[in-house]
Coordinates of C-alpha atoms in Angstrom, one line a residue:
M1 CA -2.0 -4.2 15.2
P2 CA -3.4 -0.7 15.1
I3 CA -6.7 0.4 13.7
I4 CA -6.4 3.7 11.7
D5 CA -9.5 5.8 11.1
S6 CA -9.8 8.3 8.3
E7 CA -12.6 10.3 6.6
R8 CA -14.0 7.6 4.4
I9 CA -12.0 4.5 5.3
L10 CA -11.0 2.4 8.2
L11 CA -7.6 0.6 8.1
R12 CA -7.9 -2.6 10.2
P13 CA -6.5 -6.0 10.6
F14 CA -7.7 -8.7 8.2
T15 CA -9.8 -11.6 9.5
L16 CA -10.4 -15.0 8.0
K17 CA -13.9 -13.8 7.2
D18 CA -12.3 -11.4 4.6
A19 CA -10.9 -14.3 2.5
P20 CA -13.7 -14.6 0.0
R21 CA -13.7 -10.9 -0.5
V22 CA -10.0 -10.8 -1.0
V23 CA -10.4 -13.5 -3.7
E24 CA -13.2 -11.6 -5.3
L25 CA -11.2 -8.3 -5.5
A26 CA -7.5 -9.3 -5.7
G27 CA -8.5 -12.2 -8.0
D28 CA -9.5 -9.8 -10.7
K29 CA -6.9 -10.1 -13.4
R30 CA -6.7 -6.3 -13.7
V31 CA -5.6 -6.0 -10.1
A32 CA -3.1 -8.9 -10.4
E33 CA -1.5 -7.7 -13.7
T34 CA -0.1 -4.4 -12.2
T35 CA 1.1 -5.8 -8.9
L36 CA 4.3 -7.6 -8.2
T37 CA 3.1 -10.4 -6.0
I38 CA -0.6 -11.1 -6.5
P39 CA -1.1 -14.3 -8.5
H40 CA -3.8 -15.0 -11.0
P41 CA -6.0 -16.9 -10.6
Y42 CA -6.2 -16.2 -6.8
Y43 CA -7.7 -19.0 -4.7
E44 CA -9.4 -18.9 -1.4
H45 CA -6.8 -21.1 0.3
S46 CA -4.1 -18.7 -0.8
A47 CA -6.1 -15.8 0.7
I48 CA -6.5 -17.8 4.0
D49 CA -2.8 -18.6 4.0
W50 CA -1.9 -15.0 3.4
I51 CA -4.2 -13.7 6.2
N52 CA -2.9 -16.3 8.6
T53 CA 0.6 -14.7 8.3
H54 CA -0.4 -11.2 9.3
Q55 CA -0.5 -11.4 13.1
E56 CA 2.9 -13.0 13.4
R57 CA 4.5 -10.6 10.9
A58 CA 3.1 -7.7 12.9
E59 CA 4.3 -9.2 16.2
Q60 CA 7.8 -9.6 14.7
N61 CA 7.7 -6.0 13.5
E62 CA 8.2 -7.2 10.0
C63 CA 5.2 -5.5 8.4
L64 CA 1.7 -4.2 9.1
I65 CA -1.0 -5.3 6.6
F66 CA -4.2 -3.4 6.8
A67 CA -7.5 -4.1 5.2
I68 CA -9.0 -1.0 3.7
E69 CA -12.6 -0.9 4.7
E70 CA -15.2 1.6 3.3
K71 CA -16.7 3.2 6.4
N72 CA -20.2 3.9 5.1
N73 CA -20.9 0.2 4.4
H74 CA -18.1 -1.7 6.2
E75 CA -17.0 -3.4 3.0
L76 CA -13.5 -4.5 2.4
I77 CA -12.2 -2.7 -0.7
G78 CA -8.4 -3.4 -0.7
A79 CA -5.2 -3.6 1.3
V80 CA -2.2 -1.5 2.2
T81 CA 1.0 -2.8 3.6
L82 CA 4.0 -1.2 5.3
R83 CA 7.0 -3.5 5.4
L84 CA 9.3 -2.4 8.1
D85 CA 13.1 -2.3 8.3
D86 CA 14.0 -1.3 11.9
A87 CA 17.7 -1.3 11.3
H88 CA 17.4 1.4 8.7
R89 CA 14.2 3.1 10.0
R90 CA 12.4 2.7 6.7
G91 CA 9.3 1.2 5.4
E92 CA 8.2 -0.2 2.0
L93 CA 4.6 0.7 1.0
A94 CA 2.5 -1.7 -1.0
Y95 CA -1.2 -1.7 -1.9
W96 CA -4.0 -2.9 -4.0
L97 CA -7.6 -1.9 -4.5
G98 CA -10.6 -3.7 -6.0
V99 CA -11.5 -2.5 -9.5
P100 CA -14.9 -1.1 -8.5
Y101 CA -13.2 1.4 -6.3
W102 CA -10.5 2.6 -8.7
G103 CA -10.4 6.4 -9.4
R104 CA -12.3 7.3 -6.2
G105 CA -9.3 8.4 -4.1
Y106 CA -9.4 5.5 -1.6
V107 CA -5.7 4.5 -2.2
S108 CA -4.5 8.0 -1.9
E109 CA -6.4 8.4 1.4
S110 CA -5.1 5.1 2.6
I111 CA -1.5 6.0 1.8
K112 CA -1.8 9.4 3.4
V113 CA -2.8 7.9 6.8
V114 CA -0.3 5.1 6.6
I115 CA 2.6 7.4 5.9
E116 CA 1.4 9.7 8.7
F117 CA 1.4 6.7 11.0
G118 CA 4.8 5.5 9.7
F119 CA 6.5 8.9 10.3
N120 CA 4.7 10.0 13.4
E121 CA 4.1 6.7 15.3
L122 CA 6.8 4.4 14.0
E123 CA 9.4 7.2 13.7
L124 CA 10.5 6.0 10.2
N125 CA 13.0 8.1 8.3
R126 CA 12.0 7.0 4.8
I127 CA 9.0 5.3 3.1
Y128 CA 9.3 4.0 -0.4
A129 CA 7.3 2.0 -2.9
T130 CA 8.2 0.1 -6.0
V131 CA 5.7 0.1 -8.8
M132 CA 5.6 -1.4 -12.3
K133 CA 6.4 1.4 -14.8
K134 CA 3.2 0.6 -16.7
N135 CA 1.0 1.2 -13.6
L136 CA 0.3 4.9 -14.2
G137 CA -2.5 5.1 -11.7
S138 CA -0.3 3.9 -8.9
I139 CA 2.5 6.3 -9.9
K140 CA 0.0 9.2 -9.9
V141 CA -1.2 8.3 -6.4
L142 CA 2.4 8.2 -5.1
R143 CA 3.2 11.6 -6.6
K144 CA 0.0 13.0 -5.1
N145 CA 1.2 11.9 -1.7
G146 CA 4.6 13.6 -2.0
F147 CA 6.7 10.6 -3.2
R148 CA 9.6 11.4 -5.6
Y149 CA 10.8 9.3 -8.4
E150 CA 14.1 7.8 -7.5
G151 CA 14.9 5.6 -10.4
T152 CA 14.0 2.7 -12.6
F153 CA 15.1 -0.9 -12.3
P154 CA 15.0 -2.2 -15.9
Q155 CA 13.5 -5.6 -16.4
H156 CA 13.5 -6.1 -12.6
D157 CA 10.6 -8.4 -12.2
Y158 CA 9.3 -11.3 -14.2
K159 CA 5.6 -11.5 -14.3
W160 CA 3.5 -13.7 -16.6
G161 CA 6.3 -14.3 -19.1
T162 CA 7.4 -10.7 -19.4
Y163 CA 10.2 -8.8 -17.7
E164 CA 8.8 -5.6 -16.2
D165 CA 10.6 -2.3 -15.5
V166 CA 10.0 -1.2 -12.0
D167 CA 10.1 2.4 -10.7
C168 CA 11.1 3.3 -7.2
Y169 CA 9.4 6.3 -5.4
G170 CA 10.5 7.5 -2.0
L171 CA 9.5 10.0 0.7
L172 CA 11.8 11.2 3.5
R173 CA 10.5 12.3 6.9
E174 CA 11.9 15.8 6.4
D175 CA 10.1 16.2 3.1
Y176 CA 6.9 14.8 4.6
Q177 CA 7.1 17.3 7.4
K178 CA 7.5 20.1 4.9
L179 CA 4.4 18.9 3.0
V180 CA 2.4 18.8 6.2
Q181 CA 3.5 22.3 7.1
F182 CA 2.6 23.6 3.7
E183 CA -0.8 21.9 3.8
Q184 CA -1.5 23.5 7.2
G185 CA -0.4 26.9 5.9
E186 CA 2.5 27.1 8.3
G187 CA 5.2 27.6 5.7
R188 CA 6.3 27.0 2.2
I189 CA 8.2 24.2 0.6

């Protein structure tokens, strides 16, 4: 499992020592209500079970699950996952961030380095993410990182007694490369 360093964050493997912090952050109802898979309430045994799956899933090239760690104080602040589909050279991005860290650019920074890793190191052709239509903050982060809206799945997921519309956003390798060139001043989109 790789460790990815960025300006303000470190993406690293989770350890069992992280379980109480996962419960504290992901257990916040505001985090759970806009994610597709995080339950509420979130118990420590669930966090331990989840963390215990990470190594095997990485070894089977199924997915890479990174802890987002704030570099200045080494605190766990969230998670970012890249689920891999080798047959189709694509990855599905998923993430969550603790409420105290919302609006500070941490998810955007995490996504940026994960998509760079996905396209450059894993040689993926496409990275996509599904997000509840009501999760405007997440949609903003995806767009900021070059993802394009691809469509809506009406009433696609059932969460807490309600059917939720889910939007799909995607980014192709060729579009990512154009974005990088534009950011580096080497060309225009």
